[in-house]
JSON list of C-alpha atoms in Angstrom, two decimals:
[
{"chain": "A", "resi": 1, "resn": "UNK", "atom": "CA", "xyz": [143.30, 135.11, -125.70]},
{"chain": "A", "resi": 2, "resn": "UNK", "atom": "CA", "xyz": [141.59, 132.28, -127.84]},
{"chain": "A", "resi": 3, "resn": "UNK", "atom": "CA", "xyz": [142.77, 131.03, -131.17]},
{"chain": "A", "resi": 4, "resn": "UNK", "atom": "CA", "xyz": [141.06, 131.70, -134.46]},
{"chain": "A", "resi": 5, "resn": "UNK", "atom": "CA", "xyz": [142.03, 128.18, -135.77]},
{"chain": "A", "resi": 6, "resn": "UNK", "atom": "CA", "xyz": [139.26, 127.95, -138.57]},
{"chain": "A", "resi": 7, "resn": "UNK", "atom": "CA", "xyz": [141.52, 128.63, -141.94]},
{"chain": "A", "resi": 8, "resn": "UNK", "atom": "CA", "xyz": [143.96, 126.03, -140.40]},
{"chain": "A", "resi": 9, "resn": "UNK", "atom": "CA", "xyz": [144.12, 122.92, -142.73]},
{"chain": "A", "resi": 10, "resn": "UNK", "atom": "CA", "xyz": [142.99, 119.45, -141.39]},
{"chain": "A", "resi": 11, "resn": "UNK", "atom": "CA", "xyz": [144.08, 116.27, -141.81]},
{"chain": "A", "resi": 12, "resn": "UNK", "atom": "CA", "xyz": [143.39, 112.76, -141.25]},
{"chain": "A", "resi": 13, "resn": "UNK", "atom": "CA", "xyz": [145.38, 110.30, -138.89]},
{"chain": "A", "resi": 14, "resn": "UNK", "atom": "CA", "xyz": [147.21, 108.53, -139.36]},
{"chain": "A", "resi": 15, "resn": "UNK", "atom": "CA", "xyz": [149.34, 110.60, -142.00]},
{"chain": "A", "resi": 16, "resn": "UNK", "atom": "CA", "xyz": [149.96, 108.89, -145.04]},
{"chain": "A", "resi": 17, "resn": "UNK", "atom": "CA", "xyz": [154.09, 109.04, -146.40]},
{"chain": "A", "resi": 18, "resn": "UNK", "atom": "CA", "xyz": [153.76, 111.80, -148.89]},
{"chain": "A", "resi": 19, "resn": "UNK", "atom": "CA", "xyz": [153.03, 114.18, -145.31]},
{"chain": "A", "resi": 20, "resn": "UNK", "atom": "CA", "xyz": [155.95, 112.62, -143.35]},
{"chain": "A", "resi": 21, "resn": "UNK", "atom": "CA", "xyz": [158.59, 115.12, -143.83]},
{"chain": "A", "resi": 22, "resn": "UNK", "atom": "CA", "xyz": [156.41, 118.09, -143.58]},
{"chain": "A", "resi": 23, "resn": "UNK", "atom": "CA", "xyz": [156.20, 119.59, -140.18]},
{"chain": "A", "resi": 24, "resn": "UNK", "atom": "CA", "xyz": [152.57, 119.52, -138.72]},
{"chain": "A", "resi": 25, "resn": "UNK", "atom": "CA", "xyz": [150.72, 120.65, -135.74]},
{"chain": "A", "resi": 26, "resn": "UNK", "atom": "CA", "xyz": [147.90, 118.61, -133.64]},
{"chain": "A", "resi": 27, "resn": "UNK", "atom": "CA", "xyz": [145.88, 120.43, -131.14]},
{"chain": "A", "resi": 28, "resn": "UNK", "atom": "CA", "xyz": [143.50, 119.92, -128.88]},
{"chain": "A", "resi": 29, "resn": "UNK", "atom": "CA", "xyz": [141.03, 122.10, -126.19]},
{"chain": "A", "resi": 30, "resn": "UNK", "atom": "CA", "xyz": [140.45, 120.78, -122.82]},
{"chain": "A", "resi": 31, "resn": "UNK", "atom": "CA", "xyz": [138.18, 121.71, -120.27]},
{"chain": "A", "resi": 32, "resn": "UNK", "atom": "CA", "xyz": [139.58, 122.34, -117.10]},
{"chain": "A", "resi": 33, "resn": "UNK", "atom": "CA", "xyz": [137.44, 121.88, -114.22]},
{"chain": "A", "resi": 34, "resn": "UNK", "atom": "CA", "xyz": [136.80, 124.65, -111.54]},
{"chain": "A", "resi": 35, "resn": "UNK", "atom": "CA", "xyz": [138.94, 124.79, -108.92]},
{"chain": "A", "resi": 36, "resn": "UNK", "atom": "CA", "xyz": [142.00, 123.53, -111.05]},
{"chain": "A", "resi": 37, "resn": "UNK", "atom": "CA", "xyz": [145.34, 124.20, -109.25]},
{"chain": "A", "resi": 38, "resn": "UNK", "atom": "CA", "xyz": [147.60, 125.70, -111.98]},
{"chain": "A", "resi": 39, "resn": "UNK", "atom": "CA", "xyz": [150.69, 125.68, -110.54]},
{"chain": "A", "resi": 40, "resn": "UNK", "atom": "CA", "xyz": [150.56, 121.77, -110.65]},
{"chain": "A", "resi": 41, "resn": "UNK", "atom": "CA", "xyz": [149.40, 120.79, -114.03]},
{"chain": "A", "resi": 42, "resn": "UNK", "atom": "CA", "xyz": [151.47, 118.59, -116.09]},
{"chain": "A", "resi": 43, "resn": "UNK", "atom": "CA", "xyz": [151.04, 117.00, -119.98]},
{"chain": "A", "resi": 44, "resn": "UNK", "atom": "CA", "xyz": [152.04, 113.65, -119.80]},
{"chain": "A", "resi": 45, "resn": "UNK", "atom": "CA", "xyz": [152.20, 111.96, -124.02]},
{"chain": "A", "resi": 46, "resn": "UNK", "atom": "CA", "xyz": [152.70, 108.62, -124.61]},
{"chain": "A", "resi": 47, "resn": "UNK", "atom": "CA", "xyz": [155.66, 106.91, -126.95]},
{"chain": "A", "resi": 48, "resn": "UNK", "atom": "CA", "xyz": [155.48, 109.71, -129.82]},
{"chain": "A", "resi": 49, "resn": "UNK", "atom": "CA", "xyz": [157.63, 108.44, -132.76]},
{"chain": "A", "resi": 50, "resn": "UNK", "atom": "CA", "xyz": [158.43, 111.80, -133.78]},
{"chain": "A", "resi": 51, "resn": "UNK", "atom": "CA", "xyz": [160.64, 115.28, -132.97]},
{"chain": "A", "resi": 52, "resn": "UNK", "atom": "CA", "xyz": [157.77, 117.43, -131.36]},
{"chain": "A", "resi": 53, "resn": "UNK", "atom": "CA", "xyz": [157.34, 120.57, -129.33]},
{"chain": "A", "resi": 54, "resn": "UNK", "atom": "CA", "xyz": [154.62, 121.28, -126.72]},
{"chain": "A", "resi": 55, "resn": "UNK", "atom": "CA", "xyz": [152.77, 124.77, -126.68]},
{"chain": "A", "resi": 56, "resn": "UNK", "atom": "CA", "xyz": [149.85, 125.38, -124.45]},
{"chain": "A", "resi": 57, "resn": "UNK", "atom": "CA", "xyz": [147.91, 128.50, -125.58]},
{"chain": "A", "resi": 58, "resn": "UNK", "atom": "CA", "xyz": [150.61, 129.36, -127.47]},
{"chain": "A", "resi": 59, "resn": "UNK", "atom": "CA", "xyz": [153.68, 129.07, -125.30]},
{"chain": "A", "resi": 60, "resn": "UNK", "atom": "CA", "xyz": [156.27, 126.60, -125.59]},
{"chain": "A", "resi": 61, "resn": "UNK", "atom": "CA", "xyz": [156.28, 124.33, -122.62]},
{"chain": "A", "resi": 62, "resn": "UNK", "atom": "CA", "xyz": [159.08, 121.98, -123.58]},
{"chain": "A", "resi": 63, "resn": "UNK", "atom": "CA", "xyz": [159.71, 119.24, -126.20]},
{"chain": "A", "resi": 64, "resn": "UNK", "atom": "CA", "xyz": [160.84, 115.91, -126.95]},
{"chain": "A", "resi": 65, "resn": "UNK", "atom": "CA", "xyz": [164.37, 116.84, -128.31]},
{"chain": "A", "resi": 66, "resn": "UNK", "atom": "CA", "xyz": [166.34, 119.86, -130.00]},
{"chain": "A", "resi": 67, "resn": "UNK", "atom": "CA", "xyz": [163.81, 120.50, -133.07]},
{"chain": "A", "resi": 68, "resn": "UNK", "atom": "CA", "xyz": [166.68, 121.57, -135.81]},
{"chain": "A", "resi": 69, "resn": "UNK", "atom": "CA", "xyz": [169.07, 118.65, -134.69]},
{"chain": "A", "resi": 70, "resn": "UNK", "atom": "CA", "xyz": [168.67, 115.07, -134.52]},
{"chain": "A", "resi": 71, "resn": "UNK", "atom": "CA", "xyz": [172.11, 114.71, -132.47]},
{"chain": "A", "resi": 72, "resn": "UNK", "atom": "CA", "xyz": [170.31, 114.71, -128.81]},
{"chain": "A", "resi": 73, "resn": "UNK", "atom": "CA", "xyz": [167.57, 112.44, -130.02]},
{"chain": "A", "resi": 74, "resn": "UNK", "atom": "CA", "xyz": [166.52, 110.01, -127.95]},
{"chain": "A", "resi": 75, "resn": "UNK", "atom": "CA", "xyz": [164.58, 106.62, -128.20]},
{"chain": "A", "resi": 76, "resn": "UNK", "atom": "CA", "xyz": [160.91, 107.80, -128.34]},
{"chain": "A", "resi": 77, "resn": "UNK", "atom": "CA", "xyz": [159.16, 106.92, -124.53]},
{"chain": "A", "resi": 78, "resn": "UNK", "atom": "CA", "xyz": [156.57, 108.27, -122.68]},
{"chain": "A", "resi": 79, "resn": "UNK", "atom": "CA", "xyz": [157.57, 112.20, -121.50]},
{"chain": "A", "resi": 80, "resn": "UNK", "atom": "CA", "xyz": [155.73, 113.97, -119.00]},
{"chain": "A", "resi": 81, "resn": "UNK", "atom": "CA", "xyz": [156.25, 118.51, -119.52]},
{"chain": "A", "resi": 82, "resn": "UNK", "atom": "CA", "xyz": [155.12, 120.80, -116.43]},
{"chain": "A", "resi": 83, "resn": "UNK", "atom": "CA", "xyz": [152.39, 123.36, -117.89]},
{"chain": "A", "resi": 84, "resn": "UNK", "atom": "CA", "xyz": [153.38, 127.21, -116.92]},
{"chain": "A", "resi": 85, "resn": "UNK", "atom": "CA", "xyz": [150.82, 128.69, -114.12]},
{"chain": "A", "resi": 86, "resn": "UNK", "atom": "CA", "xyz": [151.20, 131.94, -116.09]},
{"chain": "A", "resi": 87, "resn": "UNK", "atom": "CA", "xyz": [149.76, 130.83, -119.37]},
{"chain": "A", "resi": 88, "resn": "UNK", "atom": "CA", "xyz": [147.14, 128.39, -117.78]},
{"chain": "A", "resi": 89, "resn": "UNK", "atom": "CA", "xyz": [145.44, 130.48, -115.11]},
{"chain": "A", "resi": 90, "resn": "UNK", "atom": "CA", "xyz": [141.89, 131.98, -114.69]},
{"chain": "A", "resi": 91, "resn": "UNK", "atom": "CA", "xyz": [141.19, 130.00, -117.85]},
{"chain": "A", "resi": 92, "resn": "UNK", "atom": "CA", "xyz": [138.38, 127.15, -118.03]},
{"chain": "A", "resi": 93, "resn": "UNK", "atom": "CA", "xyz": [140.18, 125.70, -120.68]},
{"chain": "A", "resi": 94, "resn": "UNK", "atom": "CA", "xyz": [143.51, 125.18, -122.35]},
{"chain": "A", "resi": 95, "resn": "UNK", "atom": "CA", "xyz": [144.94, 125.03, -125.71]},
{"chain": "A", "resi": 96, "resn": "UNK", "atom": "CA", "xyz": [147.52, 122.23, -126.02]},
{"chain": "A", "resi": 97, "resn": "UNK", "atom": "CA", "xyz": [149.53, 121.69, -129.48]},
{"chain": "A", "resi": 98, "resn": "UNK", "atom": "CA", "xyz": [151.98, 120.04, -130.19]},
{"chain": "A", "resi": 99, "resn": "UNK", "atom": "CA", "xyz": [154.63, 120.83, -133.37]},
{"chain": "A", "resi": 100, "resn": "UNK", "atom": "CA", "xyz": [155.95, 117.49, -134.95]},
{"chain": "A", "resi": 101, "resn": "UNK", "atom": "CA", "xyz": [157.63, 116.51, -137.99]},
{"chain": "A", "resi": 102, "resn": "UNK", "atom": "CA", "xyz": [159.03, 112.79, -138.78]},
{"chain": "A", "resi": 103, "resn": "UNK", "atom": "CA", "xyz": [162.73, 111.87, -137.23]},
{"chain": "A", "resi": 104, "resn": "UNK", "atom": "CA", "xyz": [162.85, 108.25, -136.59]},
{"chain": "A", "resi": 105, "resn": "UNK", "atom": "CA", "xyz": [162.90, 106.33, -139.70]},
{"chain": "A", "resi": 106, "resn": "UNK", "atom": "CA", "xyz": [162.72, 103.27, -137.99]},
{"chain": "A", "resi": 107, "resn": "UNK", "atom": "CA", "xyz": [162.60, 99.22, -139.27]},
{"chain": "A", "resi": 108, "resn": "UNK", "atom": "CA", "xyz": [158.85, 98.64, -138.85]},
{"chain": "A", "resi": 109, "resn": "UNK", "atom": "CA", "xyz": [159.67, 95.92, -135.96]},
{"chain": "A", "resi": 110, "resn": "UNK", "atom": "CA", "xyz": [161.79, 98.50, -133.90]},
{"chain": "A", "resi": 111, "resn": "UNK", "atom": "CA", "xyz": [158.76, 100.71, -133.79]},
{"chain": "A", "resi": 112, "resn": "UNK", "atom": "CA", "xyz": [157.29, 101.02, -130.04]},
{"chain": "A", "resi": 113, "resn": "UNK", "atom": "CA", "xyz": [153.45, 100.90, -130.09]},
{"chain": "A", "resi": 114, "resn": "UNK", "atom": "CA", "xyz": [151.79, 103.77, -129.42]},
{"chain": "A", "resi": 115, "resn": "UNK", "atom": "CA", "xyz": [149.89, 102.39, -125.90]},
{"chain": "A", "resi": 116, "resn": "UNK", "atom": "CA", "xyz": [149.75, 106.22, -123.91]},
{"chain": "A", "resi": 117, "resn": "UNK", "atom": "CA", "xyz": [149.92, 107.66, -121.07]},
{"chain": "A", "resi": 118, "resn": "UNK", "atom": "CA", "xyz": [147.93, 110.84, -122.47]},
{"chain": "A", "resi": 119, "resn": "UNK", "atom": "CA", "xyz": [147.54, 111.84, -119.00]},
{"chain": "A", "resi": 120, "resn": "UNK", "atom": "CA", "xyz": [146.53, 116.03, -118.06]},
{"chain": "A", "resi": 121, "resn": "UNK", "atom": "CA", "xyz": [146.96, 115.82, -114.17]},
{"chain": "A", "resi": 122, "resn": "UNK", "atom": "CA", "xyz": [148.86, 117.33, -111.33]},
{"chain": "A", "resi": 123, "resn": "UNK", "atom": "CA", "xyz": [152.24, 116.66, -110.83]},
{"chain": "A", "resi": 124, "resn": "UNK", "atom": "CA", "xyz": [152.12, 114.13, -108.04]},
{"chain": "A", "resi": 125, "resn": "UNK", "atom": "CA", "xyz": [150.00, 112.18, -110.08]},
{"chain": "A", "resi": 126, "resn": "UNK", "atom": "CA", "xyz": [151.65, 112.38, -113.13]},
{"chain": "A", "resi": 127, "resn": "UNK", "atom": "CA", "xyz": [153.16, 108.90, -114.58]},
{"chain": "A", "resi": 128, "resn": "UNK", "atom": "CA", "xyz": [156.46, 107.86, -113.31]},
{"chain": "A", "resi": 129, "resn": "UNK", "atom": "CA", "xyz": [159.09, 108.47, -116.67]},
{"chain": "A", "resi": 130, "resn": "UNK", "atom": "CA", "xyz": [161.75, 105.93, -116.87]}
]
């Protein structure tokens, strides 16, 4: 099943302050290849300062930390989240979105920047999370 995403509203990156405590979602298509193994695939996202869930085509496939608490919360680094088989196969592409609202009000100097992984791959190739 496809999304009808048109009446969705868009907005521009970065968000300014007045969006911060808003929850938002980012999306994106990919293409997969033919021949794709999907009982391998894995999301890897870079150092997200933010509280975030990952859905692809709709299904939750993990997130960053517990969503309506900030007590398991954990320095923002790079996270890598195994993509269910189920939701991904006999599909030539995928639907990955992620759910994030602002957590880490942070001293500008303690922020990490922002330098990836934003890897799709298979899990032996996925980065190495610290």
């Amino acid at each position: 099943m496809d999304f009808d995403d048109r009446e969705w509203k868009t907005l521009n990156l970065p968000l300014g302050e007045s969006h911060l405590l808003q929850p938002h979602w980012l999306r994106r298509k990919v293409e997969l290849p033919q021949g794709t193994d999907h009982s391998q695939l894995t999301l890897t996202l870079g150092t997200i300062q933010t509280v975030y869930e990952v859905y692809v085509n709709g299904r939750r496939a993990g997130a960053s930390s517990n969503w309506n608490s900030y007590e398991d919360a954990q320095i923002p680094r790079p996270r890598t989240f195994f993509l269910p088989a189920e939701v991904t196969a006999g599909r030539p592409h995928i639907q990955i979105a992620l759910r994030i609202k602002y957590a880490f009000f942070m001293v500008p100097i303690w922020i990490l920047p922002d330098t990836g992984p934003y890897v799709l791959s298979y899990s032996f190739n996925a980065p190495l999370e610290a």
